[in-house]
Amino acid sequence: MTTKPQLTSSINKLKGIGFKTQNLLYNLGIETLEDLIYYFPFRWDDFSLKTPISKLKPDEKVTVKAKLIAINNSRSFYRKLAITEAIVKDETGNLKIIWYNQPFLINSLKVGQKYLFNGKTKISKGSLFLQSPSFESLNQKKIDNQTDLIPIYNVTKGITPKMLRYYIKQALPLTKKLCEFLPEEIIQNQRLVSIQKALKDIHFPKNKYDLIHAKRRLSFNELFLLQLNYQIKKAKWQKLKAKKIQKKIPFVKNFLQKLPFTLTNDQKIALWKIVQDLDSETPMNRLLEGDVGSGKTIVSAVACFSAAKSKKQAALMAPTEILAKQHFDEFLTYNKYLKLPLALLTNSLTYISTNSQKNKIKKEALIEKIKKGKIKIIIGTHSIIQKKVQFKNISLIVVDEQHRFGVEQRAHLIKNSKSKTTPHFLSMSATPIPRTLALTIYGDLDISLIKEMPKGRKKIITKIVPPQKRNQAYTFIKEQILKGRQAFVICPLIEESEVLQTKSAQEEYQKLSQEIFPNLKIGLLHGRLKNQEKEQIMKKFVKNKISILVSTSVVEVGVNVPNATIMMIEGAERFGLSQLHQFRGRVGRGDHQSFCLLFTESPAPKTWQRLKYLEESKNGFELAQKDLKLRGPGDFLGDRQSGFSNLTIASLKDLDLIRISREEAKKLIKADPGLDNHPKLKKKIEIFKKEVHFE
Ligand code: ADP
Ligand code: MG
């Protein structure tokens, strides 16, 4: 006799799952019945609104109820693509349907039967067709008791959505045994549906209303756990002790008065927050976000110099040597009046200074000075956190252009400091992200935004370049370079593959250096070069020994080259607006008028419209918000495997849900910091921490 199946039982307990199907389901990540129930659809096609064939227009999402007249497989001649073509018919006319690379469909569709097809209409060479629709047999629908909302799952060959629905239906009754891990008050307060109902409705919604509530409940589960985890981390962080850096208002005022400009309002607000954070024994943990060129460095400089003035050490870490050197040079200009001991420490550069001049020093000697506390501000790369570098009393760490500074790295710094206090921590990022995402990705940090740019910045002229204007653009670039300016060329993203991107960059480099600009000096930068090679090429570009720098999009070109006035981007339509904006920020840093040229081969109106936003807007936060709306959160999350369900990923646009989950998490941690009164939740969060993350 076999035991009754449990949620943790293997899927082979279900009817119809043999060895072969079991393996196919494994490939989808489904091993247990619980996995199966939590395998959510990624889309629900609404079959309720049917359009007669004669009323179809191009580029519309439609449902057509029609009879299959003919179906046939073929191969496209030049792309080796399998094409399935069908003709269907209703009372008002005939319609062609095309599917790509799904030749097996021919076995699931029967000529003479009626189906519902749901998909998008397209037009090619003047004739309208339906592209890759999902479909439901009308007979099958009656047997399944399906409503008009048909869930669509990611499947693989050998598993159809219908099979999945059949298995899930068998497993669903087991959810009766699932216990709620959310506290009852939260379920009540937020009017969440029960977990049982949510799981049933996500797979078999009766109507749109039920579906919305199911999605909300299931996304809330994950968002709440995420926020709870942040609150726990934050509470731990706040128990640590930091060195207080007392605010010295006259010092800061004096510092700012000597600058050749006045801070923008946003800079002032951010700086004030930071100065206050530092004046506390709880370590600061803050993210300073602002567009490229918005002036984050000066804000961090005031913080670092304040620490130094209080006889404590501060460190500023940059991702590359060139950036570290640029920061050091900027700090030197501030040090003209302040006269505090600074140093630059990278793999190959070691300098000290007590005014605006720098002197070379041997690395060992510098490390010794740092250890003794003779150097107050240390600027550098990751070299700063090597084992042999020890601090006397590090009180502040600033990390530039890096999203996360690992917990281990922080721990290391604490360990390497004679005093066992935690340094205050400031992270700076030039990637503006929408608020919903900031709360999701950086939920444990405090955030300061610099939204306005310093006054008097010249606008970068942005232009979309269609294929017929390509030569004109090349002529323009050449003129600029003959005037002494420089240009970046960014090569397109290719299927997220670094190998392919490198190849395309190499080809672009060949083309430009041999055919288009044979007399100009051109450099090539891609992710497969060694770090040292990258730095060498960047150095040449900074010194104007290279006029045009061809680069893949994966390479960090976050360097200040004021003489570069042209940012040319190939395949612009493949990038998000935010990323394009980032590239654009690499120019416009000097006195000359700068240009951003968006090359695109795609004439699609939607692409054009999207790129138009970039022509018009120079506000990174606005563009990021647009991206989130048009392209979803993928651009910001990158290819991070977060472990979150597609429902939650989709809900990252929902500020309300994120805010609510955060507030509930805060409330709970305040009332029950150790979660001792919520044992189920405590257990759940332990599992969650292992499986899911946004870092
Ligand atoms: P980012 O935020 O990209 O790091 P930076 O800190 O490098 O920007 O600032 C870019 C330039 O703008 C620097 O040369 C800096 O001196 C200058 N700058 C910063 N703040 C202001 C301001 N309020 N007014 C004018 N120029 C400023
Ligand atoms: Mg910067």
XYZ file of C-alpha atoms and ligand atoms in Angstrom:
723
model
C 0.000 0.000 0.000
C 1.315 3.444 -0.847
C 1.132 6.320 1.592
C -1.001 9.323 0.830
C 0.829 12.033 -1.116
C 2.120 15.035 0.790
C 3.179 18.430 -0.476
C 6.741 17.234 -0.171
C 6.058 14.033 -2.129
C 7.608 13.521 -5.511
C 5.510 14.420 -8.524
C 5.504 10.814 -9.653
C 2.732 10.237 -7.118
C 0.364 11.855 -9.584
C -1.667 10.107 -12.211
C -0.084 10.214 -15.626
C 3.449 11.030 -14.554
C 5.882 8.345 -15.547
C 9.631 8.355 -15.578
C 9.905 10.379 -18.761
C 7.482 13.136 -17.750
C 9.059 13.276 -14.333
C 12.415 14.077 -15.890
C 10.906 16.728 -18.123
C 9.285 18.355 -15.108
C 12.590 18.218 -13.230
C 14.032 20.312 -16.028
C 11.443 22.941 -15.218
C 12.537 22.837 -11.597
C 9.507 20.885 -10.471
C 10.343 17.977 -8.190
C 7.690 17.922 -5.529
C 3.964 18.535 -5.509
C 4.617 21.806 -3.747
C 6.952 22.906 -6.555
C 4.184 22.079 -8.967
C 1.611 24.160 -7.134
C 4.043 27.059 -6.971
C 4.791 26.838 -10.677
C 2.807 29.916 -11.645
C 1.562 30.880 -15.086
C 3.387 33.847 -16.581
C 0.345 35.054 -18.477
C -3.415 34.580 -18.599
C -4.966 34.854 -22.009
C -8.432 36.253 -22.020
C -10.520 34.262 -24.462
C -13.732 36.051 -23.626
C -13.524 38.878 -26.124
C -13.727 37.314 -29.548
C -13.177 39.244 -32.758
C -14.635 38.178 -36.120
C -11.893 37.598 -38.692
C -13.232 40.301 -41.007
C -12.815 42.914 -38.237
C -9.134 42.205 -37.498
C -6.583 45.020 -37.703
C -2.782 44.738 -37.584
C -0.852 44.812 -34.293
C -3.711 43.905 -31.993
C -3.994 41.292 -29.320
C -7.106 39.296 -30.177
C -9.026 36.093 -29.655
C -10.461 34.419 -32.718
C -12.932 31.542 -32.663
C -12.356 29.582 -35.851
C -12.188 26.207 -37.525
C -8.869 24.773 -38.669
C -8.877 24.265 -42.435
C -5.282 23.343 -43.141
C -1.926 23.094 -41.371
C 1.522 22.546 -42.723
C 5.204 22.638 -41.645
C 8.020 24.165 -43.680
C 11.450 25.642 -43.213
C 12.425 29.197 -43.965
C 15.069 29.173 -46.643
C 17.696 31.461 -45.221
C 17.231 31.287 -41.471
C 16.699 27.587 -40.974
C 13.622 28.381 -38.959
C 10.847 25.828 -38.665
C 7.582 27.451 -39.701
C 4.106 26.097 -39.064
C 1.419 27.691 -41.202
C -2.292 27.181 -40.737
C -5.447 28.496 -42.326
C -8.516 28.961 -40.131
C -11.997 30.154 -40.949
C -15.050 31.664 -39.276
C -18.354 32.959 -40.715
C -16.695 36.204 -41.787
C -13.531 35.038 -43.538
C -10.207 33.193 -43.601
C -7.067 33.912 -41.609
C -3.489 32.737 -41.800
C -1.628 31.722 -38.630
C 2.141 31.339 -38.315
C 4.148 29.707 -35.518
C 7.935 29.643 -35.406
C 10.063 26.749 -34.210
C 7.174 24.724 -32.861
C 6.836 22.038 -35.559
C 5.294 19.685 -33.004
C 2.140 21.796 -32.961
C 1.049 20.000 -36.075
C 0.310 16.985 -33.881
C -1.839 18.848 -31.407
C -4.128 20.620 -33.862
C -6.775 18.723 -35.843
C -8.148 19.875 -39.164
C -11.914 20.336 -38.988
C -11.996 21.186 -35.279
C -12.918 24.523 -33.739
C -10.449 26.398 -31.572
C -9.962 29.659 -29.779
C -6.721 31.328 -30.875
C -5.269 34.116 -28.785
C -2.366 36.173 -30.072
C -1.203 39.203 -31.939
C -2.085 40.157 -35.488
C 0.793 41.123 -37.751
C 1.049 42.312 -41.270
C 3.618 41.172 -43.789
C 3.716 42.058 -47.472
C 0.218 43.439 -47.214
C -1.390 40.339 -45.759
C -2.628 39.982 -42.226
C -1.827 36.932 -40.084
C -1.895 35.824 -36.468
C 1.544 35.304 -34.961
C 2.282 32.422 -32.576
C -1.095 32.438 -30.824
C -1.927 30.198 -27.904
C -4.986 28.070 -28.527
C -7.681 26.068 -26.809
C -9.819 23.378 -28.296
C -13.457 24.234 -27.667
C -14.288 20.635 -26.785
C -11.396 20.372 -24.365
C -12.460 23.563 -22.679
C -15.813 22.083 -21.745
C -14.229 18.939 -20.344
C -11.743 20.988 -18.262
C -14.395 23.334 -16.887
C -12.117 26.145 -17.908
C -13.220 29.726 -17.758
C -12.196 32.272 -20.338
C -8.944 33.107 -18.561
C -6.470 30.542 -19.757
C -3.196 30.316 -17.820
C -0.076 30.106 -19.959
C 2.981 28.425 -18.467
C 6.574 28.215 -19.503
C 6.840 24.692 -20.800
C 9.386 22.551 -22.587
C 9.068 20.066 -25.397
C 7.068 17.099 -24.189
C 5.100 19.094 -21.615
C 2.043 21.006 -22.750
C 0.192 23.632 -20.729
C -2.745 21.239 -20.732
C -0.694 18.507 -19.093
C 0.486 20.948 -16.452
C -3.061 22.028 -15.721
C -4.108 18.428 -15.398
C -1.338 17.686 -12.881
C -1.858 20.873 -10.920
C -5.553 20.169 -10.594
C -4.729 16.840 -8.963
C -2.249 18.376 -6.552
C -4.276 21.410 -5.490
C -6.354 19.690 -2.760
C -3.104 19.231 -0.823
C -2.968 22.968 -0.206
C -5.546 22.372 2.533
C -2.615 21.258 4.647
C -0.603 24.404 3.992
C -0.463 26.622 7.005
C -0.455 30.385 6.850
C 2.876 31.843 7.859
C 1.556 35.396 7.690
C 0.164 36.698 10.964
C -3.613 36.781 10.991
C -3.713 40.574 11.638
C -1.811 41.243 8.441
C -4.125 39.038 6.403
C -7.063 40.892 7.907
C -5.599 44.399 7.678
C -4.512 44.084 4.099
C -7.603 42.141 3.046
C -5.536 39.331 1.619
C -7.227 36.194 0.360
C -6.268 32.903 2.001
C -3.243 31.096 0.666
C -5.472 28.206 -0.430
C -7.724 30.436 -2.461
C -4.788 32.329 -3.938
C -3.098 29.157 -5.119
C -6.272 27.840 -6.653
C -7.133 31.105 -8.361
C -3.693 31.697 -9.754
C -4.039 28.500 -11.797
C -7.791 28.411 -12.322
C -9.208 31.907 -11.956
C -12.968 32.199 -12.314
C -12.696 35.817 -13.317
C -10.284 38.730 -13.477
C -11.167 39.860 -9.990
C -10.138 36.546 -8.427
C -6.951 36.585 -10.441
C -5.971 40.057 -9.243
C -6.448 39.014 -5.632
C -4.508 35.820 -6.090
C -1.594 37.699 -7.629
C -1.686 40.273 -4.886
C -1.605 37.692 -2.133
C 1.195 35.629 -3.628
C 3.359 38.668 -4.443
C 2.741 40.029 -0.986
C 4.075 36.812 0.519
C 7.430 37.247 -1.141
C 7.685 41.012 -0.822
C 6.821 40.810 2.839
C 9.487 38.206 3.525
C 11.989 40.282 1.580
C 11.187 43.400 3.575
C 11.152 41.483 6.819
C 14.604 40.217 6.035
C 15.791 43.785 5.391
C 14.315 44.948 8.672
C 16.088 42.167 10.532
C 19.373 43.105 8.866
C 18.805 46.736 9.619
C 18.071 46.020 13.253
C 21.325 44.066 13.493
C 23.256 46.861 11.789
C 21.797 49.379 14.199
C 23.052 47.419 17.168
C 26.633 47.919 15.978
C 28.724 50.755 17.311
C 30.319 53.420 15.170
C 32.660 56.295 15.868
C 30.829 59.532 16.156
C 32.083 62.181 13.761
C 30.822 65.347 15.352
C 29.358 67.863 12.996
C 31.498 70.937 12.684
C 29.228 73.404 10.962
C 31.804 76.217 10.630
C 34.272 73.796 9.034
C 31.711 72.600 6.495
C 30.581 76.148 5.733
C 34.113 77.277 5.219
C 34.805 74.315 2.957
C 31.783 75.084 0.805
C 32.564 78.770 0.588
C 35.912 78.051 -0.999
C 34.335 76.043 -3.831
C 34.068 77.728 -7.223
C 30.332 76.852 -7.264
C 27.417 76.587 -4.846
C 25.855 73.224 -4.145
C 22.496 72.402 -5.671
C 19.584 71.993 -3.295
C 19.636 68.223 -3.580
C 23.352 68.177 -2.841
C 22.775 70.310 0.245
C 19.985 68.057 1.516
C 22.038 64.901 0.953
C 25.075 66.424 2.619
C 23.066 67.576 5.629
C 21.611 64.073 6.084
C 25.065 62.545 5.878
C 26.608 64.994 8.318
C 23.826 64.160 10.762
C 24.181 60.414 10.229
C 27.901 60.649 10.944
C 27.251 62.475 14.187
C 25.940 59.306 15.791
C 27.183 56.112 17.339
C 24.916 54.104 15.073
C 26.728 53.411 11.838
C 25.379 55.182 8.777
C 24.312 52.891 5.958
C 23.320 55.174 3.132
C 23.063 55.105 -0.632
C 23.652 58.333 -2.537
C 22.057 58.132 -5.933
C 22.391 60.681 -8.680
C 22.934 60.935 -12.383
C 26.396 61.009 -13.828
C 27.693 64.539 -13.329
C 25.202 65.417 -10.605
C 28.063 66.054 -8.198
C 28.191 63.148 -5.800
C 31.936 63.347 -5.280
C 31.893 66.725 -3.596
C 29.258 65.483 -1.159
C 31.398 62.489 -0.253
C 34.469 64.721 -0.067
C 32.902 66.925 2.596
C 32.124 63.779 4.594
C 35.664 62.421 4.244
C 37.318 65.725 5.135
C 35.004 66.082 8.134
C 36.193 62.717 9.404
C 39.810 63.716 8.814
C 39.268 67.017 10.580
C 38.048 65.010 13.586
C 41.338 63.076 13.481
C 39.690 59.915 12.196
C 40.357 58.011 9.016
C 38.122 57.833 5.952
C 38.484 55.727 2.815
C 37.065 56.230 -0.661
C 37.012 53.225 -2.944
C 36.582 53.397 -6.719
C 36.159 50.494 -9.118
C 39.169 51.340 -11.313
C 42.561 52.914 -10.927
C 41.757 55.751 -13.310
C 38.638 56.663 -11.383
C 40.541 56.510 -8.096
C 43.165 58.843 -9.510
C 40.495 61.250 -10.731
C 38.957 61.350 -7.273
C 42.370 61.879 -5.714
C 43.066 64.815 -8.046
C 39.702 66.349 -7.177
C 40.392 65.918 -3.460
C 43.780 67.592 -3.924
C 42.101 70.741 -5.196
C 39.951 70.846 -2.042
C 43.012 70.211 0.076
C 44.611 73.478 -0.982
C 43.061 75.172 2.046
C 42.277 72.202 4.251
C 45.804 70.793 4.358
C 44.927 67.356 5.698
C 47.016 64.253 5.034
C 45.656 62.328 1.992
C 46.915 59.349 0.021
C 46.223 57.461 -3.166
C 46.656 53.720 -2.972
C 46.149 51.488 -6.000
C 48.023 48.590 -7.481
C 50.540 50.793 -9.267
C 50.015 54.276 -7.856
C 51.001 55.439 -4.372
C 50.988 59.137 -3.513
C 50.633 61.250 -0.417
C 49.799 64.896 0.044
C 49.249 67.460 2.751
C 48.178 70.260 0.443
C 47.283 70.415 -3.251
C 50.585 68.872 -4.398
C 51.199 65.149 -4.461
C 54.385 63.214 -3.760
C 55.332 59.686 -4.688
C 55.820 57.288 -1.828
C 56.806 53.623 -1.602
C 53.869 51.331 -1.043
C 55.283 49.806 2.156
C 55.916 53.235 3.605
C 52.371 54.320 2.777
C 50.872 51.227 4.336
C 52.896 51.913 7.459
C 51.638 55.495 7.607
C 48.043 54.312 7.254
C 48.530 51.837 10.049
C 49.900 54.519 12.329
C 46.992 56.778 11.518
C 49.203 59.443 9.917
C 47.099 59.438 6.738
C 43.511 60.512 7.251
C 41.934 60.103 3.838
C 42.837 57.090 1.724
C 41.582 56.991 -1.845
C 42.039 53.899 -3.921
C 40.736 50.769 -5.527
C 40.087 47.382 -3.965
C 43.771 47.522 -2.976
C 42.589 49.377 0.093
C 41.002 46.297 1.531
C 43.927 43.940 1.163
C 44.984 42.066 4.239
C 48.229 43.938 4.668
C 46.492 47.319 4.731
C 45.479 48.060 8.294
C 43.844 51.165 9.612
C 44.266 52.848 12.921
C 40.797 54.285 13.280
C 38.758 54.009 10.126
C 35.440 55.734 10.692
C 33.940 56.191 7.219
C 33.980 54.213 4.008
C 32.711 55.573 0.727
C 32.278 53.235 -2.216
C 31.794 54.780 -5.638
C 29.909 53.273 -8.575
C 29.364 49.922 -7.040
C 26.055 48.570 -6.022
C 27.030 46.374 -3.214
C 29.954 46.249 -0.935
C 29.909 42.784 0.502
C 29.296 42.038 4.102
C 32.627 40.199 4.173
C 34.448 43.253 2.929
C 32.923 45.334 5.674
C 33.758 42.721 8.254
C 37.278 42.682 6.920
C 37.656 46.418 7.360
C 36.397 46.217 10.892
C 38.816 43.416 11.602
C 41.654 45.392 10.109
C 41.026 48.389 12.240
C 42.546 48.603 15.679
C 39.360 49.984 17.090
C 36.590 47.464 16.859
C 33.894 49.876 15.800
C 32.012 49.675 12.528
C 32.778 52.393 10.008
C 29.977 54.552 8.696
C 29.142 53.522 5.208
C 28.224 55.538 2.117
C 27.633 53.947 -1.242
C 27.337 56.042 -4.409
C 25.567 55.014 -7.567
C 24.956 56.765 -10.862
C 22.163 54.424 -11.848
C 18.919 56.164 -11.078
C 16.319 53.566 -10.291
C 12.625 54.018 -9.660
C 11.548 54.221 -6.081
C 9.712 50.898 -6.038
C 12.886 49.159 -7.101
C 15.130 51.078 -4.751
C 12.953 49.925 -1.861
C 13.123 46.379 -3.135
C 16.783 46.149 -3.978
C 18.215 48.396 -1.284
C 15.576 47.888 1.365
C 18.079 47.924 4.200
C 19.752 51.194 3.203
C 18.746 54.797 3.703
C 18.621 56.572 0.387
C 19.500 60.102 -0.690
C 18.721 61.264 -4.197
C 20.362 64.026 -6.191
C 17.808 64.705 -8.874
C 18.852 68.104 -10.156
C 21.975 68.774 -12.160
C 24.337 71.673 -11.439
C 23.306 74.852 -13.213
C 24.808 75.907 -16.486
C 25.409 72.444 -17.847
C 25.321 72.412 -21.635
C 22.665 70.103 -22.931
C 23.938 67.117 -24.832
C 22.343 67.097 -28.261
C 20.771 63.679 -28.809
C 19.819 62.440 -32.268
C 18.392 59.235 -33.646
C 20.316 58.180 -36.743
C 18.338 56.023 -39.201
C 20.201 53.876 -41.754
C 19.977 56.444 -44.553
C 21.751 59.053 -42.435
C 24.617 56.833 -41.356
C 27.197 58.298 -43.740
C 26.260 61.808 -42.806
C 26.831 60.917 -39.155
C 30.243 59.450 -39.935
C 31.226 62.653 -41.723
C 30.129 64.627 -38.700
C 32.160 62.454 -36.334
C 35.206 62.887 -38.532
C 34.850 66.668 -38.482
C 34.662 66.642 -34.694
C 37.765 64.529 -34.430
C 39.667 66.738 -36.841
C 38.793 69.591 -34.486
C 40.598 67.625 -31.774
C 37.601 65.994 -30.063
C 37.120 62.288 -29.249
C 34.330 59.751 -29.582
C 32.987 56.631 -27.891
C 31.367 53.913 -29.987
C 29.183 51.442 -28.067
C 28.406 48.131 -29.771
C 25.036 46.483 -29.362
C 23.971 43.902 -26.863
C 23.816 40.524 -28.489
C 21.701 37.942 -26.759
C 23.387 38.687 -23.458
C 26.410 36.794 -24.680
C 29.820 38.213 -23.953
C 31.458 36.125 -26.670
C 29.080 37.461 -29.305
C 29.442 41.006 -28.050
C 33.191 40.798 -28.198
C 32.953 39.509 -31.722
C 30.674 42.331 -32.794
C 32.968 44.889 -31.184
C 35.938 43.403 -33.009
C 34.041 43.592 -36.276
C 32.985 47.163 -35.627
C 36.583 48.011 -34.816
C 37.751 46.457 -38.097
C 35.099 48.273 -40.066
C 35.799 51.662 -38.539
C 39.567 51.443 -38.659
C 39.793 49.992 -42.163
C 36.828 51.368 -44.093
C 35.284 54.371 -42.386
C 38.099 56.178 -40.580
C 41.335 54.616 -41.938
C 43.386 57.657 -40.916
C 42.211 57.951 -37.323
C 43.528 56.261 -34.186
C 40.974 53.810 -32.896
C 41.029 51.653 -29.772
C 39.029 48.583 -28.797
C 37.727 47.703 -25.365
C 35.804 44.564 -24.411
C 35.060 42.416 -21.411
C 37.408 39.633 -22.379
C 40.503 41.812 -22.040
C 42.516 41.581 -18.849
C 41.969 44.376 -16.355
C 45.410 45.764 -16.996
C 44.848 45.834 -20.745
C 41.574 47.672 -20.196
C 43.253 50.256 -18.015
C 46.040 50.729 -20.574
C 43.548 51.447 -23.337
C 41.535 53.785 -21.125
C 44.710 55.659 -20.216
C 45.511 56.152 -23.880
C 42.012 57.463 -24.444
C 42.262 59.847 -21.491
C 45.527 61.181 -22.959
C 43.944 61.564 -26.422
C 46.334 59.047 -27.962
C 43.192 57.314 -29.217
C 40.496 59.351 -30.985
C 37.733 56.783 -31.144
C 37.130 54.160 -28.498
C 35.077 51.186 -29.659
C 33.623 49.364 -26.676
C 31.137 46.675 -25.769
C 28.390 47.693 -23.439
C 29.693 45.430 -20.692
C 32.795 47.483 -20.140
C 32.688 50.149 -17.494
C 33.693 53.368 -19.169
C 32.867 55.466 -16.131
C 35.771 57.770 -16.655
C 35.886 61.505 -17.000
C 37.193 62.382 -20.453
C 36.134 66.005 -20.907
C 37.517 66.087 -24.419
C 35.186 63.320 -25.607
C 32.159 64.956 -27.209
C 30.551 62.135 -29.134
C 28.751 59.091 -27.828
C 27.729 56.908 -30.718
C 25.582 53.879 -29.888
C 24.979 51.060 -32.354
C 21.757 49.061 -32.097
C 20.355 51.644 -29.712
C 16.927 50.009 -29.757
C 18.296 47.022 -27.875
C 19.132 49.005 -24.771
C 16.898 50.341 -22.054
C 16.519 54.099 -21.815
C 18.357 54.112 -18.516
C 21.349 52.402 -19.953
C 21.421 54.690 -22.977
C 21.259 57.615 -20.619
C 24.223 56.212 -18.717
C 26.257 56.007 -21.886
C 25.263 59.526 -22.814
C 26.548 60.747 -19.466
C 30.073 59.876 -20.543
C 30.169 62.937 -22.772
C 29.246 66.541 -22.080
C 31.834 66.864 -19.333
C 33.974 69.566 -20.906
C 33.444 72.980 -22.422
C 32.597 71.762 -25.916
C 29.112 70.992 -27.149
C 28.557 67.221 -26.966
C 26.421 64.840 -28.991
C 24.785 61.485 -28.478
C 24.044 59.605 -31.704
C 21.616 56.705 -31.470
C 22.082 54.425 -34.450
C 19.165 52.155 -35.161
C 18.197 49.842 -37.959
C 14.710 49.355 -36.605
C 11.995 51.505 -38.151
C 9.271 50.193 -35.804
C 7.219 53.127 -34.513
C 7.375 51.882 -30.935
C 11.174 51.795 -30.961
C 11.287 55.199 -32.488
C 8.982 56.604 -29.850
C 11.028 55.113 -27.054
C 14.240 56.589 -28.395
C 12.454 59.912 -28.844
C 12.052 60.105 -25.059
C 15.795 60.133 -24.829
C 16.067 62.956 -27.316
C 13.724 64.965 -25.145
C 14.556 64.049 -21.564
C 17.819 64.374 -19.700
C 16.476 63.318 -16.338
C 17.721 59.863 -15.403
C 15.002 59.205 -12.833
C 12.289 60.038 -15.321
C 13.808 57.753 -17.926
C 14.172 54.959 -15.402
C 10.498 55.241 -14.547
C 9.644 55.044 -18.253
C 11.805 51.970 -18.632
C 10.052 50.278 -15.770
C 6.722 50.993 -17.400
C 7.704 49.985 -20.923
C 10.164 47.168 -20.336
C 9.510 45.937 -16.817
C 12.086 45.629 -14.052
C 14.421 43.312 -15.973
C 16.764 46.100 -17.043
C 17.467 47.003 -13.452
C 17.714 43.528 -12.049
C 19.966 42.392 -14.890
C 20.365 38.670 -15.154
C 20.512 38.229 -11.424
C 18.867 34.974 -10.494
C 16.781 36.276 -7.679
C 14.683 33.204 -6.951
C 11.554 35.335 -6.903
C 8.491 34.164 -8.772
C 7.525 35.898 -11.986
C 4.483 37.267 -10.146
C 6.662 39.128 -7.703
C 8.994 40.379 -10.389
C 5.973 41.750 -12.210
C 4.679 43.373 -9.029
C 7.822 45.452 -8.674
C 5.979 48.235 -10.454
C 3.397 48.301 -7.692
C 4.547 50.967 -5.246
C 1.532 50.453 -3.019
C 2.113 46.767 -2.495
C 5.800 47.323 -1.829
C 5.083 50.125 0.608
C 2.464 48.083 2.428
C 4.700 45.056 2.733
C 7.482 47.254 4.043
C 5.285 48.938 6.601
C 3.878 45.655 7.856
C 7.386 44.238 8.137
C 8.586 47.275 10.077
C 5.641 47.092 12.420
C 6.167 43.429 13.081
C 9.892 43.701 13.771
C 9.274 46.572 16.106
C 6.755 44.546 18.099
C 8.602 41.243 17.951
C 12.292 41.806 17.062
C 13.306 38.167 17.478
C 10.123 36.819 15.856
C 9.696 34.728 18.982
C 5.933 35.113 18.911
C 5.824 34.113 15.252
C 7.550 30.748 15.048
C 6.105 29.850 11.636
C 7.350 33.085 10.203
C 10.721 32.636 11.826
C 11.109 29.280 10.178
C 9.901 30.606 6.869
C 12.349 33.503 6.816
C 15.265 31.155 7.398
C 14.314 29.200 4.292
C 13.631 32.390 2.371
C 17.072 33.808 3.137
C 18.687 30.812 1.543
C 16.605 30.776 -1.601
C 15.782 34.300 -2.529
C 17.678 37.563 -2.807
C 18.012 40.694 -4.863
C 21.667 41.335 -4.168
P 29.176 62.339 -10.303
O 27.916 62.515 -9.530
O 28.943 61.734 -11.637
O 30.237 61.599 -9.535
P 30.994 64.479 -10.107
O 31.018 64.485 -8.639
O 32.154 63.879 -10.806
O 29.674 63.805 -10.612
O 30.761 65.991 -10.590
C 30.944 66.354 -11.919
C 31.549 67.731 -11.984
O 30.633 68.715 -11.540
C 32.787 67.894 -11.151
O 33.751 68.558 -11.918
C 32.330 68.769 -9.996
O 33.370 69.579 -9.534
C 31.232 69.585 -10.609
N 30.190 70.021 -9.688
C 29.708 69.336 -8.633
N 28.721 70.013 -8.017
C 28.555 71.158 -8.699
C 27.667 72.299 -8.563
N 26.767 72.365 -7.583
N 27.781 73.293 -9.470
C 28.677 73.215 -10.458
N 29.537 72.205 -10.634
C 29.475 71.172 -9.779
Mg 31.372 59.931 -9.883
